[in-house]
Amino acid sequence: MNHAFLKSTGIVRRLDELGRITLPIELRRTLDIGEKDPVEIYVSEDMIILRKYEPSDTFTGSRENLYEFHGKMVSKDSITELARIAGLID
């Protein structure tokens, strides 16, 4: 992972007794994270990275024209490509 984009906010928070932290309102506003919004957690080397969760295509990672199928998100483009592979369309 390229860490060149990371920028320190200068904000320090302590974990509570249950291991929780509170994200400052300024960060939540900047990243458009509201109450009850899902957040993805990544680990890279010695860093924990939080990112607002946005559904994406299971196959390509695309975030456009998504449909849910058996609990997975699939884009219209992937559906079309799968239909081609299966010989259902030309």
Coordinates of N, CA and C in Angstrom, one line a residue:
M1 N 0.9 -1.2 0.0 CA 0.0 0.0 0.0 C 0.9 1.2 0.0
N2 N 0.5 2.2 -0.8 CA 1.3 3.4 -0.9 C 0.8 4.4 0.2
H3 N 1.8 4.7 1.1 CA 1.4 5.6 2.2 C 1.7 7.0 2.0
A4 N 2.1 7.4 0.8 CA 2.4 8.8 0.4 C 1.2 9.7 0.6
F5 N 0.0 9.2 0.5 CA -1.3 9.9 0.6 C -1.7 10.2 2.0
L6 N -1.1 9.5 3.0 CA -1.5 9.7 4.4 C -1.1 11.0 4.9
K7 N -1.9 11.6 5.7 CA -1.7 12.9 6.2 C -2.1 12.9 7.7
S8 N -1.2 13.4 8.5 CA -1.5 13.4 10.0 C -2.5 14.5 10.3
T9 N -3.5 14.2 11.1 CA -4.5 15.2 11.5 C -4.0 15.9 12.7
G10 N -3.0 15.4 13.4 CA -2.6 16.0 14.7 C -3.6 15.7 15.8
I11 N -4.5 14.8 15.6 CA -5.5 14.5 16.6 C -5.1 13.2 17.3
V12 N -5.1 13.1 18.6 CA -4.8 11.9 19.3 C -6.0 11.5 20.2
R13 N -6.3 10.3 20.1 CA -7.4 9.8 20.9 C -7.0 8.6 21.7
R14 N -7.5 8.4 22.9 CA -7.2 7.2 23.7 C -8.3 6.2 23.6
L15 N -7.9 4.9 23.6 CA -8.9 3.8 23.6 C -9.6 3.8 24.9
D16 N -10.9 3.5 24.9 CA -11.6 3.3 26.2 C -11.4 1.9 26.7
E17 N -12.0 1.5 27.8 CA -11.8 0.2 28.4 C -12.3 -1.0 27.5
L18 N -13.1 -0.7 26.5 CA -13.6 -1.7 25.6 C -12.8 -1.6 24.2
G19 N -11.8 -0.8 24.1 CA -11.0 -0.7 22.9 C -11.6 0.2 21.8
R20 N -12.5 1.1 22.2 CA -13.2 2.0 21.3 C -12.5 3.3 21.2
I21 N -12.6 4.0 20.1 CA -12.2 5.4 19.9 C -13.4 6.2 19.4
T22 N -13.3 7.5 19.5 CA -14.4 8.3 18.9 C -13.7 9.1 17.8
L23 N -14.3 9.1 16.6 CA -13.8 9.9 15.5 C -14.3 11.3 15.7
P24 N -13.4 12.3 15.6 CA -13.8 13.7 15.8 C -14.8 14.1 14.7
I25 N -15.7 15.0 15.1 CA -16.7 15.4 14.2 C -16.2 16.0 12.9
E26 N -15.0 16.7 13.0 CA -14.4 17.3 11.8 C -14.1 16.2 10.8
L27 N -13.5 15.1 11.2 CA -13.2 14.0 10.3 C -14.5 13.4 9.8
R28 N -15.5 13.2 10.6 CA -16.7 12.6 10.1 C -17.4 13.5 9.1
R29 N -17.4 14.8 9.3 CA -18.0 15.7 8.3 C -17.2 15.7 7.0
T30 N -15.9 15.8 7.1 CA -15.0 15.8 5.9 C -15.2 14.5 5.1
L31 N -15.3 13.4 5.8 CA -15.5 12.1 5.1 C -16.9 11.7 4.9
D32 N -17.8 12.6 5.2 CA -19.3 12.3 5.1 C -19.7 11.0 5.8
I33 N -19.2 10.8 7.0 CA -19.6 9.6 7.8 C -20.6 10.0 8.8
G34 N -21.8 9.5 8.7 CA -22.8 9.8 9.7 C -23.0 8.7 10.7
E35 N -23.9 9.0 11.7 CA -24.2 8.0 12.7 C -24.6 6.7 12.1
K36 N -24.2 5.6 12.6 CA -24.6 4.3 12.1 C -24.0 3.9 10.7
D37 N -23.3 4.8 10.1 CA -22.7 4.4 8.8 C -21.6 3.3 9.0
P38 N -21.6 2.4 8.1 CA -20.5 1.3 8.2 C -19.2 1.9 7.8
V39 N -18.1 1.4 8.5 CA -16.8 1.8 8.2 C -15.9 0.6 8.1
E40 N -15.1 0.6 7.0 CA -14.2 -0.6 6.8 C -12.9 -0.4 7.5
I41 N -12.3 -1.4 8.0 CA -11.1 -1.4 8.8 C -10.0 -2.2 8.0
Y42 N -8.9 -1.6 7.7 CA -7.8 -2.2 7.0 C -6.6 -2.2 7.9
V43 N -5.7 -3.2 7.7 CA -4.4 -3.2 8.4 C -3.3 -3.2 7.4
S44 N -2.4 -2.4 7.5 CA -1.2 -2.3 6.6 C 0.0 -2.1 7.4
E45 N 0.8 -3.2 7.5 CA 2.0 -3.2 8.3 C 1.7 -2.8 9.7
D46 N 2.1 -1.6 10.2 CA 1.8 -1.2 11.6 C 0.7 -0.1 11.7
M47 N -0.1 -0.1 10.6 CA -1.1 1.0 10.6 C -2.5 0.4 10.5
I48 N -3.5 1.0 11.2 CA -4.9 0.7 11.0 C -5.5 1.8 10.2
I49 N -6.2 1.5 9.2 CA -6.8 2.5 8.3 C -8.3 2.3 8.3
L50 N -9.0 3.4 8.5 CA -10.5 3.4 8.5 C -11.0 4.1 7.2
R51 N -12.0 3.5 6.6 CA -12.6 4.1 5.4 C -14.1 3.9 5.4
K52 N -14.8 4.9 5.0 CA -16.3 4.8 4.9 C -16.6 3.6 3.9
Y53 N -17.4 2.7 4.3 CA -17.8 1.6 3.5 C -18.7 2.0 2.4
E54 N -18.3 1.6 1.2 CA -19.1 1.8 0.0 C -19.2 0.5 -0.7
P55 N -20.4 0.0 -1.0 CA -20.5 -1.3 -1.6 C -19.8 -1.3 -3.0
S56 N -19.3 -2.4 -3.4 CA -18.6 -2.5 -4.7 C -18.8 -3.9 -5.3
D57 N -18.6 -4.0 -6.6 CA -18.8 -5.2 -7.4 C -17.8 -6.2 -6.8
T58 N -18.3 -7.4 -6.6 CA -17.5 -8.5 -6.1 C -16.4 -8.9 -7.0
F59 N -16.5 -8.7 -8.3 CA -15.5 -9.1 -9.3 C -14.5 -8.0 -9.6
T60 N -15.1 -6.8 -9.8 CA -14.2 -5.8 -10.4 C -13.9 -4.6 -9.4
G61 N -14.7 -4.5 -8.3 CA -14.5 -3.4 -7.4 C -15.2 -2.1 -7.8
S62 N -15.9 -2.2 -9.0 CA -16.7 -1.1 -9.5 C -17.8 -0.7 -8.5
R63 N -18.1 0.6 -8.4 CA -19.2 1.1 -7.5 C -20.4 1.6 -8.2
E64 N -20.5 1.3 -9.5 CA -21.5 1.9 -10.3 C -22.5 0.7 -10.8
N65 N -23.8 1.1 -10.9 CA -24.8 0.1 -11.5 C -24.8 -1.2 -10.7
L66 N -24.9 -1.2 -9.4 CA -24.8 -2.4 -8.6 C -26.2 -3.0 -8.4
Y67 N -26.1 -4.4 -8.3 CA -27.3 -5.2 -8.0 C -26.9 -6.2 -6.9
E68 N -27.8 -6.5 -6.0 CA -27.5 -7.5 -5.0 C -27.9 -8.8 -5.5
F69 N -27.0 -9.8 -5.4 CA -27.4 -11.2 -5.8 C -26.8 -12.1 -4.7
H70 N -27.7 -12.8 -4.0 CA -27.3 -13.8 -3.0 C -26.3 -13.1 -2.0
G71 N -26.6 -11.9 -1.6 CA -25.8 -11.2 -0.6 C -24.5 -10.6 -1.1
K72 N -24.3 -10.7 -2.4 CA -23.1 -10.1 -3.0 C -23.5 -9.0 -4.0
M73 N -22.7 -8.0 -4.1 CA -22.9 -6.9 -5.0 C -22.2 -7.2 -6.4
V74 N -23.0 -7.0 -7.5 CA -22.5 -7.3 -8.8 C -22.9 -6.2 -9.7
S75 N -22.0 -5.7 -10.5 CA -22.3 -4.6 -11.4 C -23.0 -5.1 -12.7
K76 N -23.7 -4.2 -13.4 CA -24.3 -4.5 -14.6 C -23.3 -5.0 -15.6
D77 N -22.1 -4.4 -15.7 CA -21.1 -4.8 -16.6 C -20.6 -6.2 -16.3
S78 N -20.5 -6.6 -15.0 CA -20.1 -8.0 -14.7 C -21.2 -9.0 -15.1
I79 N -22.4 -8.6 -14.9 CA -23.5 -9.5 -15.2 C -23.5 -9.7 -16.7
T80 N -23.3 -8.7 -17.5 CA -23.3 -8.8 -19.0 C -22.1 -9.7 -19.4
E81 N -20.9 -9.5 -18.8 CA -19.8 -10.3 -19.1 C -20.0 -11.8 -18.7
L82 N -20.6 -12.0 -17.6 CA -20.9 -13.4 -17.2 C -21.8 -14.0 -18.2
A83 N -22.8 -13.3 -18.6 CA -23.8 -13.8 -19.6 C -23.1 -14.2 -20.9
R84 N -22.1 -13.3 -21.3 CA -21.3 -13.6 -22.5 C -20.5 -14.9 -22.3
I85 N -19.8 -15.0 -21.2 CA -19.0 -16.2 -20.9 C -19.9 -17.5 -20.9
A86 N -21.1 -17.4 -20.4 CA -22.0 -18.5 -20.3 C -22.7 -18.8 -21.7
G87 N -22.4 -17.9 -22.7 CA -23.0 -18.1 -24.0 C -24.5 -17.7 -24.1
L88 N -24.9 -16.9 -23.1 CA -26.3 -16.5 -23.1 C -26.6 -15.3 -24.1
I89 N -25.5 -14.5 -24.3 CA -25.6 -13.4 -25.2 C -24.4 -13.3 -26.1
D90 N -24.4 -12.6 -27.2 CA -23.3 -12.5 -28.0 C -22.5 -11.2 -27.7

